[in-house]
Short mmCIF file of C-alpha atoms in Angstrom, two decimals:
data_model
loop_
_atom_site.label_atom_id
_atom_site.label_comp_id
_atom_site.label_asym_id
_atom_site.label_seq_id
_atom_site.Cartn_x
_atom_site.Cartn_y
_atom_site.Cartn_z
CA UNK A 1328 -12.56 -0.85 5.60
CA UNK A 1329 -11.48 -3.01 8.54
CA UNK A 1330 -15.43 -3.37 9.74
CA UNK A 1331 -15.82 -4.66 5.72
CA UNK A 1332 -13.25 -6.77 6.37
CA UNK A 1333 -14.58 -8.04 9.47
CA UNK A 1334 -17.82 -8.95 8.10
CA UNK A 1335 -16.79 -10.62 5.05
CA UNK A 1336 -17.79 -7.89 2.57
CA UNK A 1337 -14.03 -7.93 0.83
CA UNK A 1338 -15.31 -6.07 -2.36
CA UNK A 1339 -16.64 -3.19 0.08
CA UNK A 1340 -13.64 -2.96 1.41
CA UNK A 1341 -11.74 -2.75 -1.77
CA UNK A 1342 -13.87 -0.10 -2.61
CA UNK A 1343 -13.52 1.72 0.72
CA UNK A 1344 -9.33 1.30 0.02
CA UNK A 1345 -9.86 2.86 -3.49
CA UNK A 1346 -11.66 5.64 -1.75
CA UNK A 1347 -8.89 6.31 1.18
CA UNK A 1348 -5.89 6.19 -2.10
CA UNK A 1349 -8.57 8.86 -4.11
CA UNK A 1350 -8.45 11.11 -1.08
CA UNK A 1351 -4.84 10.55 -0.45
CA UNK A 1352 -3.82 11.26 -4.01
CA UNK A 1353 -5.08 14.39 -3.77
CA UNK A 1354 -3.59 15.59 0.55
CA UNK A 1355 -0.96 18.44 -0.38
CA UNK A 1356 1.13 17.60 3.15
CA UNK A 1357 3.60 14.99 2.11
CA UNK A 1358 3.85 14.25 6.13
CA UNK A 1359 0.54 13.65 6.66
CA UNK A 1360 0.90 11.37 2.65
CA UNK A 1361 3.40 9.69 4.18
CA UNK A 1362 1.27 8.86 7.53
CA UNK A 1363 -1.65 7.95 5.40
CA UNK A 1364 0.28 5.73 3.14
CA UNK A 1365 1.54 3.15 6.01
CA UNK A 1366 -2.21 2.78 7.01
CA UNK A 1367 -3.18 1.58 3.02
CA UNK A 1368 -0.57 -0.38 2.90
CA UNK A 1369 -1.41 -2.16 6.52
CA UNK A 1370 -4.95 -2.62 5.06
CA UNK A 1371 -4.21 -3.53 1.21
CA UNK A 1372 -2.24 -6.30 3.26
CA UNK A 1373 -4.94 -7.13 5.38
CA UNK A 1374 -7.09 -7.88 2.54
CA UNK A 1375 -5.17 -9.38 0.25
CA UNK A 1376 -4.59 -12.00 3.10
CA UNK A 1377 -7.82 -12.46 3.66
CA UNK A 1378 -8.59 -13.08 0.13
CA UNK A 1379 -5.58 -15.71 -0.80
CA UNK A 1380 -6.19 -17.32 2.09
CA UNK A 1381 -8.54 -20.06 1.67
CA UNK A 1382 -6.38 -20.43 -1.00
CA UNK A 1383 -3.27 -21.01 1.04
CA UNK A 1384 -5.04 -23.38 3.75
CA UNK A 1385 -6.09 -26.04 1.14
CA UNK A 1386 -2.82 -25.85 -0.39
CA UNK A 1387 -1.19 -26.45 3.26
CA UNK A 1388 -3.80 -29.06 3.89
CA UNK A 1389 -2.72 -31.12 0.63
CA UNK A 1390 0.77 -30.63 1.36
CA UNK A 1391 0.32 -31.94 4.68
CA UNK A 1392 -2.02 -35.08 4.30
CA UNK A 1393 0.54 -35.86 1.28
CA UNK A 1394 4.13 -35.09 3.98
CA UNK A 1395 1.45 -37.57 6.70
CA UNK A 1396 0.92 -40.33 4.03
CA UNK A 1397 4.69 -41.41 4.10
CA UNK A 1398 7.05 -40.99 0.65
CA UNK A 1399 5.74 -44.57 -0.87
CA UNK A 1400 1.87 -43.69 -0.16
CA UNK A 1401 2.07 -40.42 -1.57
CA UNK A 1402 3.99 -41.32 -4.36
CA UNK A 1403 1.96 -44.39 -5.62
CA UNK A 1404 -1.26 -41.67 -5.12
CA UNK A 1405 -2.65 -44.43 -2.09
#
């Protein structure tokens, strides 16, 4: 999943998450659930960062070129 990650190939590694929660579902030691569970979580995190965050840079971008412009600039849309 992380390697996916790594090389771009975020549907691959959504797959490969569904895969590791498939063979978790079905572990009979609730310790070793548990264990397994912090490491999905760490990695459902990792991508779902990686995929909103193109998103969140432009939005930062605009919000900064707007808070750079000065309150009368931004306002009039100069």
């Amino acid at each position: 999943m992380h390697r996916a990650c790594d090389d771009g190939q975020l549907d691959l590694a959504a797959k490969l998450l569904r895969v590791g929660e498939e063979s978790m579902a079905v572990e009979s030691d609730l310790r070793r659930r548990r264990q397994d569970l912090w490491g999905l979580i760490a990695a459902h995190e990792r991508l779902w960062h990686l995929r909103h965050d193109d998103c969140e840079s432009s939005a930062l971008t605009h919000l900064h070129s707007a808070a750079d412009m000065g309150f009368g600039a931004a306002l009039a849309g100069d």
